[in-house]
Tab-separated table of C-alpha atoms and ligand atoms in Angstrom:
chain	number	residue	atom	x	y	z
A	1	UNK	CA	16.765	-19.422	-12.029
A	2	UNK	CA	16.585	-15.706	-11.219
A	3	UNK	CA	13.208	-14.029	-10.744
A	4	UNK	CA	12.587	-11.144	-13.441
A	5	UNK	CA	11.381	-8.226	-11.454
A	6	UNK	CA	10.551	-4.681	-12.597
A	7	UNK	CA	12.112	-1.917	-10.501
A	8	UNK	CA	10.533	1.386	-10.877
A	9	UNK	CA	12.603	3.715	-8.472
A	10	UNK	CA	10.254	6.764	-8.863
A	11	UNK	CA	10.727	10.292	-7.691
A	12	UNK	CA	12.085	12.057	-4.672
A	13	UNK	CA	13.064	9.553	-2.017
A	14	UNK	CA	12.113	6.747	-4.448
A	15	UNK	CA	15.486	6.111	-5.870
A	16	UNK	CA	17.304	6.156	-2.194
A	17	UNK	CA	14.682	3.715	-0.669
A	18	UNK	CA	14.754	1.625	-3.892
A	19	UNK	CA	18.510	1.374	-3.809
A	20	UNK	CA	18.396	0.287	-0.097
A	21	UNK	CA	15.770	-2.437	-0.867
A	22	UNK	CA	17.583	-3.903	-3.628
A	23	UNK	CA	20.773	-4.221	-1.609
A	24	UNK	CA	18.705	-5.939	1.410
A	25	UNK	CA	17.063	-8.202	-1.287
A	26	UNK	CA	20.567	-9.056	-2.785
A	27	UNK	CA	21.637	-9.921	0.884
A	28	UNK	CA	18.820	-12.344	1.300
A	29	UNK	CA	20.402	-14.571	-1.301
A	30	UNK	CA	17.332	-14.666	-3.674
A	31	UNK	CA	18.549	-14.364	-7.359
A	32	UNK	CA	16.517	-11.633	-9.061
A	33	UNK	CA	17.027	-10.356	-12.484
A	34	UNK	CA	16.058	-6.637	-12.083
A	35	UNK	CA	14.655	-4.643	-15.148
A	36	UNK	CA	15.118	-0.971	-14.014
A	37	UNK	CA	12.686	1.144	-15.673
A	38	UNK	CA	11.748	5.081	-15.073
A	39	UNK	CA	8.205	6.271	-14.669
A	40	UNK	CA	7.185	9.578	-13.161
A	41	UNK	CA	8.527	13.040	-13.212
A	42	UNK	CA	11.955	11.984	-14.270
A	43	UNK	CA	10.768	9.830	-16.995
A	44	UNK	CA	8.616	12.835	-18.395
A	45	UNK	CA	11.806	14.989	-18.343
A	46	UNK	CA	14.118	12.491	-19.870
A	47	UNK	CA	11.789	10.536	-22.397
A	48	UNK	CA	8.737	12.986	-22.739
A	49	UNK	CA	6.460	10.077	-21.361
A	50	UNK	CA	5.296	9.641	-17.769
A	51	UNK	CA	4.748	5.963	-18.161
A	52	UNK	CA	7.156	4.940	-21.059
A	53	UNK	CA	6.216	1.870	-23.088
A	54	UNK	CA	9.014	0.015	-21.742
A	55	UNK	CA	7.584	0.176	-18.225
A	56	UNK	CA	4.495	-2.028	-19.808
A	57	UNK	CA	6.736	-4.012	-21.879
A	58	UNK	CA	8.811	-4.994	-18.730
A	59	UNK	CA	5.785	-5.875	-16.615
A	60	UNK	CA	4.377	-7.863	-19.411
A	61	UNK	CA	7.622	-10.004	-19.067
A	62	UNK	CA	8.097	-10.021	-15.221
A	63	UNK	CA	4.373	-9.729	-14.043
A	64	UNK	CA	5.910	-8.328	-10.643
A	65	UNK	CA	7.210	-4.835	-9.947
A	66	UNK	CA	8.774	-2.943	-6.878
A	67	UNK	CA	7.878	0.410	-6.997
A	68	UNK	CA	9.104	3.762	-5.317
A	69	UNK	CA	6.837	6.762	-5.046
A	70	UNK	CA	6.001	8.952	-7.807
A	71	UNK	CA	5.131	12.767	-7.754
A	72	UNK	CA	1.825	13.993	-8.964
A	73	UNK	CA	1.243	17.725	-9.226
A	74	UNK	CA	-1.505	19.404	-7.251
A	75	UNK	CA	-4.571	21.110	-8.773
A	76	UNK	CA	-3.501	20.495	-12.420
A	77	UNK	CA	-0.775	18.982	-14.457
A	78	UNK	CA	-0.519	15.391	-15.477
A	79	UNK	CA	-2.637	12.429	-13.860
A	80	UNK	CA	-1.384	10.180	-11.169
A	81	UNK	CA	1.087	7.583	-12.240
A	82	UNK	CA	-0.243	5.312	-9.586
A	83	UNK	CA	-3.901	5.559	-10.693
A	84	UNK	CA	-2.861	4.956	-14.289
A	85	UNK	CA	-0.726	1.809	-13.611
A	86	UNK	CA	-3.342	0.347	-11.196
A	87	UNK	CA	-6.267	0.785	-13.852
A	88	UNK	CA	-4.292	-0.248	-16.721
A	89	UNK	CA	-2.883	-3.298	-15.194
A	90	UNK	CA	-6.183	-4.361	-13.271
A	91	UNK	CA	-4.442	-4.070	-9.820
A	92	UNK	CA	-7.742	-4.024	-8.213
A	93	UNK	CA	-6.684	-5.049	-4.620
A	94	UNK	CA	-4.546	-2.735	-2.560
A	95	UNK	CA	-3.381	-4.554	0.507
A	96	UNK	CA	-1.713	-2.836	3.498
A	97	UNK	CA	-0.654	-4.604	6.544
A	98	UNK	CA	-0.366	-2.241	9.511
A	99	UNK	CA	1.874	-3.746	12.412
A	100	UNK	CA	3.598	-2.404	15.410
A	101	UNK	CA	7.511	-2.884	15.085
A	102	UNK	CA	8.927	-4.521	18.111
A	103	UNK	CA	10.776	-1.959	20.420
A	104	UNK	CA	9.603	1.278	18.444
A	105	UNK	CA	8.333	3.898	20.708
A	106	UNK	CA	5.210	5.491	19.341
A	107	UNK	CA	2.146	7.024	21.093
A	108	UNK	CA	0.603	3.575	20.853
A	109	UNK	CA	3.613	1.340	21.576
A	110	UNK	CA	1.890	-0.472	24.361
A	111	UNK	CA	-0.799	-1.696	22.053
A	112	UNK	CA	-0.587	-4.902	19.976
A	113	UNK	CA	-1.751	-3.343	16.734
A	114	UNK	CA	-1.798	-5.767	13.785
A	115	UNK	CA	-4.411	-4.775	11.182
A	116	UNK	CA	-4.840	-5.443	7.324
A	117	UNK	CA	-6.184	-2.717	5.133
A	118	UNK	CA	-7.815	-3.812	1.894
A	119	UNK	CA	-8.574	-0.873	-0.419
A	120	UNK	CA	-10.213	-0.920	-3.619
A	121	UNK	CA	-7.806	0.389	-6.216
A	122	UNK	CA	-9.271	1.189	-9.446
A	123	UNK	CA	-12.418	3.325	-9.102
A	124	UNK	CA	-14.419	5.542	-6.803
A	125	UNK	CA	-13.347	9.267	-6.927
A	126	UNK	CA	-10.220	8.082	-8.553
A	127	UNK	CA	-11.718	7.698	-11.779
A	128	UNK	CA	-10.419	10.881	-12.872
A	129	UNK	CA	-13.798	11.730	-14.556
A	130	UNK	CA	-14.065	15.669	-13.748
A	131	UNK	CA	-15.440	18.384	-15.959
A	132	UNK	CA	-16.765	21.882	-15.575
A	133	UNK	CA	-20.522	21.961	-15.821
A	134	UNK	CA	-20.709	25.816	-16.156
A	135	UNK	CA	-17.902	28.279	-14.902
A	136	UNK	CA	-17.890	28.009	-11.170
A	137	UNK	CA	-19.497	24.594	-10.932
A	138	UNK	CA	-17.291	21.580	-11.164
A	139	UNK	CA	-18.258	17.713	-11.266
A	140	UNK	CA	-16.104	14.899	-10.052
A	141	UNK	CA	-17.803	11.448	-10.716
A	142	UNK	CA	-17.659	8.759	-8.184
A	143	UNK	CA	-17.834	5.312	-9.915
A	144	UNK	CA	-18.656	2.292	-7.557
A	145	UNK	CA	-19.236	-0.952	-9.566
A	146	UNK	CA	-20.525	-4.211	-8.307
A	147	UNK	CA	-17.639	-6.060	-10.144
A	148	UNK	CA	-14.865	-4.121	-8.452
A	149	UNK	CA	-16.533	-4.068	-4.933
A	150	UNK	CA	-17.150	-7.938	-5.178
A	151	UNK	CA	-13.474	-8.307	-5.988
A	152	UNK	CA	-12.109	-6.211	-3.159
A	153	UNK	CA	-14.748	-7.654	-0.655
A	154	UNK	CA	-13.660	-11.339	-1.701
A	155	UNK	CA	-10.061	-10.592	-1.662
A	156	UNK	CA	-10.580	-9.177	2.034
A	157	UNK	CA	-12.639	-12.215	3.284
A	158	UNK	CA	-10.389	-14.653	1.455
A	159	UNK	CA	-7.310	-13.233	3.274
A	160	UNK	CA	-9.288	-13.372	6.637
A	161	UNK	CA	-10.022	-17.109	6.087
A	162	UNK	CA	-6.515	-17.861	4.898
A	163	UNK	CA	-4.928	-16.049	7.744
A	164	UNK	CA	-7.189	-16.927	10.498
A	165	UNK	CA	-8.405	-13.253	10.979
A	166	UNK	CA	-11.422	-12.856	13.151
A	167	UNK	CA	-13.112	-9.683	11.883
A	168	UNK	CA	-13.700	-7.807	8.806
A	169	UNK	CA	-14.869	-4.079	8.969
A	170	UNK	CA	-16.412	-2.471	6.057
A	171	UNK	CA	-15.921	1.222	6.093
A	172	UNK	CA	-18.473	3.615	4.094
A	173	UNK	CA	-20.513	6.747	3.962
A	174	UNK	CA	-23.548	4.989	2.679
A	175	UNK	CA	-25.874	7.288	5.087
A	176	UNK	CA	-24.937	9.911	2.654
A	177	UNK	CA	-23.863	8.314	-0.699
A	178	UNK	CA	-26.704	5.803	-0.393
A	179	UNK	CA	-26.335	4.420	-3.914
A	180	UNK	CA	-22.574	4.291	-4.504
A	181	UNK	CA	-21.508	3.394	-1.070
A	182	UNK	CA	-24.787	1.444	-0.602
A	183	UNK	CA	-23.681	-0.668	-3.479
A	184	UNK	CA	-20.262	-1.322	-2.028
A	185	UNK	CA	-21.833	-2.239	1.187
A	186	UNK	CA	-24.381	-4.732	-0.494
A	187	UNK	CA	-21.321	-6.468	-2.023
A	188	UNK	CA	-19.515	-6.756	1.299
A	189	UNK	CA	-22.781	-8.046	3.079
A	190	UNK	CA	-23.176	-10.639	0.288
A	191	UNK	CA	-19.683	-11.907	0.609
A	192	UNK	CA	-19.567	-11.894	4.292
A	193	UNK	CA	-22.597	-14.214	4.370
A	194	UNK	CA	-20.393	-16.853	2.329
A	195	UNK	CA	-17.772	-16.612	5.205
A	196	UNK	CA	-19.623	-17.285	8.473
A	197	UNK	CA	-16.540	-18.085	10.508
A	198	UNK	CA	-15.473	-14.384	10.060
A	199	UNK	CA	-17.199	-11.744	12.115
A	200	UNK	CA	-18.383	-8.926	10.063
A	201	UNK	CA	-19.310	-5.313	11.040
A	202	UNK	CA	-19.680	-1.703	9.408
A	203	UNK	CA	-18.553	1.663	10.344
A	204	UNK	CA	-19.395	5.032	8.951
A	205	UNK	CA	-16.027	6.550	7.868
A	206	UNK	CA	-15.922	9.612	10.306
A	207	UNK	CA	-16.624	7.327	13.242
A	208	UNK	CA	-14.185	4.852	11.859
A	209	UNK	CA	-11.582	7.512	12.221
A	210	UNK	CA	-12.286	8.364	15.706
A	211	UNK	CA	-12.439	4.702	16.566
A	212	UNK	CA	-9.205	4.028	15.066
A	213	UNK	CA	-7.413	6.873	17.254
A	214	UNK	CA	-9.377	5.978	20.461
A	215	UNK	CA	-9.322	2.087	20.307
A	216	UNK	CA	-7.186	0.963	17.280
A	217	UNK	CA	-6.442	-2.380	18.871
A	218	UNK	CA	-10.147	-3.479	18.315
A	219	UNK	CA	-9.521	-3.377	14.584
A	220	UNK	CA	-8.465	-6.606	12.583
A	221	UNK	CA	-9.151	-6.299	8.935
A	222	UNK	CA	-10.665	-3.344	7.155
A	223	UNK	CA	-12.335	-3.159	3.637
A	224	UNK	CA	-13.211	0.028	1.865
A	225	UNK	CA	-13.590	1.937	-1.204
A	226	UNK	CA	-10.534	3.699	-2.626
A	227	UNK	CA	-10.704	7.238	-1.133
A	228	UNK	CA	-11.319	6.173	2.316
A	229	UNK	CA	-8.618	3.728	1.872
A	230	UNK	CA	-6.093	6.380	0.805
A	231	UNK	CA	-6.852	8.500	3.864
A	232	UNK	CA	-7.270	5.623	6.388
A	233	UNK	CA	-4.044	4.146	5.413
A	234	UNK	CA	-1.921	7.175	6.264
A	235	UNK	CA	-4.125	7.471	9.619
A	236	UNK	CA	-3.179	3.973	10.360
A	237	UNK	CA	0.414	4.326	9.412
A	238	UNK	CA	0.649	7.253	12.047
A	239	UNK	CA	-0.630	4.863	14.655
A	240	UNK	CA	2.602	2.499	14.238
A	241	UNK	CA	5.163	5.160	13.611
A	242	UNK	CA	4.562	6.911	10.475
A	243	UNK	CA	4.593	6.662	6.663
A	244	UNK	CA	8.274	5.386	6.831
A	245	UNK	CA	6.993	2.102	8.005
A	246	UNK	CA	3.889	0.849	6.341
A	247	UNK	CA	4.275	-1.455	3.097
A	248	UNK	CA	1.631	-2.142	0.359
A	249	UNK	CA	0.818	-4.422	-2.475
A	250	UNK	CA	-1.192	-3.786	-5.390
A	251	UNK	CA	-2.451	-7.108	-6.728
A	252	UNK	CA	-4.436	-8.096	-9.681
A	253	UNK	CA	-5.202	-11.364	-11.582
A	254	UNK	CA	-2.071	-11.037	-13.836
A	255	UNK	CA	0.335	-8.506	-12.239
A	256	UNK	CA	1.501	-7.463	-8.938
A	257	UNK	CA	3.206	-4.152	-8.033
A	258	UNK	CA	4.671	-3.668	-4.491
A	259	UNK	CA	5.208	-0.169	-3.140
A	260	UNK	CA	5.170	1.694	0.238
A	261	UNK	CA	2.253	3.713	1.392
A	262	UNK	CA	4.287	6.898	1.499
A	263	UNK	CA	4.864	9.515	-1.195
A	264	UNK	CA	8.045	11.243	-2.600
A	265	UNK	CA	8.810	13.088	0.719
A	266	UNK	CA	10.066	16.188	-1.059
A	267	UNK	CA	11.212	17.764	2.363
A	268	UNK	CA	14.085	15.040	2.889
A	269	UNK	CA	14.649	13.849	-0.789
A	270	UNK	CA	18.193	13.554	-1.800
A	271	UNK	CA	19.427	13.948	1.804
A	272	UNK	CA	20.059	10.332	2.724
A	273	UNK	CA	17.595	10.623	5.479
A	274	UNK	CA	14.667	8.562	4.192
A	275	UNK	CA	13.497	5.482	5.962
A	276	UNK	CA	13.547	2.476	3.655
A	277	UNK	CA	11.619	0.103	6.184
A	278	UNK	CA	8.447	0.661	4.168
A	279	UNK	CA	9.675	-0.297	0.828
A	280	UNK	CA	11.776	-3.202	2.421
A	281	UNK	CA	8.568	-4.431	4.098
A	282	UNK	CA	6.903	-4.233	0.754
A	283	UNK	CA	9.729	-6.541	-0.559
A	284	UNK	CA	8.931	-8.882	2.220
A	285	UNK	CA	5.469	-9.185	0.803
A	286	UNK	CA	6.894	-9.483	-2.710
A	287	UNK	CA	9.024	-12.359	-1.745
A	288	UNK	CA	6.036	-14.159	-0.044
A	289	UNK	CA	4.234	-13.575	-3.413
A	290	UNK	CA	7.004	-15.160	-5.106
A	291	UNK	CA	6.809	-18.120	-2.986
A	292	UNK	CA	10.036	-17.373	-1.294
A	293	UNK	CA	8.784	-17.884	2.171
A	294	UNK	CA	11.944	-18.390	3.916
A	295	UNK	CA	13.700	-15.307	2.424
A	296	UNK	CA	10.605	-13.237	3.235
A	297	UNK	CA	10.728	-14.289	6.921
A	298	UNK	CA	14.363	-13.792	6.985
A	299	UNK	CA	14.152	-10.166	5.779
A	300	UNK	CA	11.211	-9.488	8.009
A	301	UNK	CA	13.171	-10.908	11.202
A	302	UNK	CA	16.184	-8.769	10.138
A	303	UNK	CA	14.007	-5.524	10.139
A	304	UNK	CA	12.580	-6.490	13.379
A	305	UNK	CA	15.957	-7.199	15.051
A	306	UNK	CA	17.074	-3.618	14.031
A	307	UNK	CA	13.982	-2.026	15.354
A	308	UNK	CA	14.374	-4.163	18.579
A	309	UNK	CA	17.941	-2.963	19.115
A	310	UNK	CA	16.968	0.565	18.186
A	311	UNK	CA	20.597	1.640	17.624
A	312	UNK	CA	20.312	2.364	13.756
A	313	UNK	CA	17.078	3.911	13.307
A	314	UNK	CA	16.162	6.830	10.973
A	315	UNK	CA	15.102	10.564	12.198
A	316	UNK	CA	11.411	9.861	11.431
A	317	UNK	CA	11.148	7.162	13.968
A	318	UNK	CA	13.336	8.942	16.521
A	319	UNK	CA	16.896	7.707	15.525
A	320	UNK	CA	19.968	9.470	14.423
A	321	UNK	CA	20.770	7.110	11.210
A	322	UNK	CA	20.507	7.828	7.581
A	323	UNK	CA	19.107	5.521	4.907
A	324	UNK	CA	22.650	3.976	4.513
A	325	UNK	CA	23.362	3.338	8.091
A	326	UNK	CA	19.894	1.664	8.579
A	327	UNK	CA	20.294	-0.544	5.497
A	328	UNK	CA	23.798	-1.739	6.713
A	329	UNK	CA	22.166	-2.616	9.990
A	330	UNK	CA	19.388	-4.636	8.164
A	331	UNK	CA	22.090	-6.419	5.966
A	332	UNK	CA	24.245	-7.213	8.952
A	333	UNK	CA	21.004	-8.690	10.843
A	334	UNK	CA	20.562	-10.778	7.813
B	401	LIG	P1	4.578	12.063	1.644
B	401	LIG	O1	4.363	10.575	2.024
B	401	LIG	O2	5.580	12.125	0.492
B	401	LIG	O3	5.315	12.775	2.825
B	401	LIG	C1	4.523	13.118	4.068
B	401	LIG	C2	5.641	13.100	5.213
B	401	LIG	O4	5.938	11.912	5.576
B	401	LIG	C3	6.630	14.068	4.963
B	401	LIG	O5	6.999	14.889	6.211
B	401	LIG	C4	7.795	13.124	4.699
B	401	LIG	O6	9.168	13.577	4.950
B	401	LIG	C5	7.462	11.940	5.589
B	401	LIG	N1	7.815	10.499	4.947
B	401	LIG	C6	7.194	9.914	3.987
B	401	LIG	N2	7.852	8.743	3.658
B	401	LIG	C7	8.917	8.904	4.446
B	401	LIG	C8	10.104	7.876	4.716
B	401	LIG	N3	10.343	6.782	3.870
B	401	LIG	N4	11.037	8.131	5.540
B	401	LIG	C9	10.978	9.364	6.309
B	401	LIG	N5	9.875	10.270	6.262
B	401	LIG	C10	9.046	9.982	5.206
B	401	LIG	O7	3.253	12.878	1.316
B	401	LIG	P2	2.967	14.223	0.489
B	401	LIG	O8	4.080	15.155	0.909
B	401	LIG	O9	1.643	14.692	0.691
B	401	LIG	O10	3.324	13.814	-1.052
B	401	LIG	C11	4.540	14.029	-1.800
B	401	LIG	C12	4.183	13.501	-3.312
B	401	LIG	O11	4.074	12.115	-3.144
B	401	LIG	C13	3.038	14.010	-4.019
B	401	LIG	O12	3.377	14.532	-5.402
B	401	LIG	C14	2.092	12.903	-4.107
B	401	LIG	O13	1.259	12.907	-5.186
B	401	LIG	C15	2.967	11.621	-4.100
B	401	LIG	N6	2.676	10.501	-3.623
B	401	LIG	C16	2.820	9.282	-4.180
B	401	LIG	C17	2.507	8.262	-3.613
B	401	LIG	C18	2.960	6.856	-4.366
B	401	LIG	O14	3.685	6.943	-5.490
B	401	LIG	N7	2.377	5.801	-4.067
B	401	LIG	C19	1.820	8.099	-2.482
B	401	LIG	C20	1.458	9.207	-1.817
B	401	LIG	C21	2.074	10.487	-2.348
């Protein structure tokens, strides 16, 4: 029986990396029934809706999505589709594993980096609650709830227990935001007390950024509210070769959407240059979620083999290949 999956190619490089990933998944031999729907700038232009109803109808049926990046205008315009989807579908956990790829030369390639980032995905300053109090004074509400904080803390510690991770680091700014980040920390501490086998420590976000650059190998699993998670994910991606590499999963009780950390990369969109590794590695996570462990491992090893050989890598990681050549190499390695 084929797995029904909703495919949202997205904007910019989205369709390029989505097509590459669909080809790699086809070559894995797992039967998938794709429901291709549009969301984002293209959907707005074509259907007059940022997230057309058919996106939700499809996800209602499939429960699982593979999504390319979608564009969000800066300083005005429509709200982020990602924020809207994550909130509406209750995708409270954003999971981003950050690993060094074999053979890839980066500034830190001699370090065995392997960390997991758990980012709360539905609240914090992403609640989108902003208003002008009086002309010249604007307020943006940072919402932190006990429910969402406990959920992400439990997701992080649960993963640590299942995967044998040694240490969870909670990242915060509770020295300044004593109540909001204070509540987040309280939830992490309470959860930590139920997982005595996992080491627990806390770092203020600015210090965490410095330590991540100075001693990235000392990090194992990181858990944090939404905004710090957004920033630290990109910082961590930079440690292992950039945004072309790092995958992600948005997980809720009912739905799951797999998407890379990167955005629409407007500077290279439509040129056949995008690195599809990040979305392919998101598909590795998706196959694991579907229970297709063997296929998940096969796709992951094929990606590793292409990086080890180093002959068909894209420009962002120092190679000369385009999206198509890299994809062919992964398919050949499968
Ligand atoms: P970006 O991630 O699109 O690009 C940052 C840099 O990384 C660019 O130089 C780009 O070329 C490079 N890059 C990113 N992905 C790459 C890939 N797969 N292969 C090769 N190079 C890659 O970040 P940005 O420029 O800040 O954002 C552009 C747009 O993307 C904005 O509208 C933003 O809102 C949106 N965005 C969407 C998502 C999402 O949908 N999940 C995430 C982040 C940003």
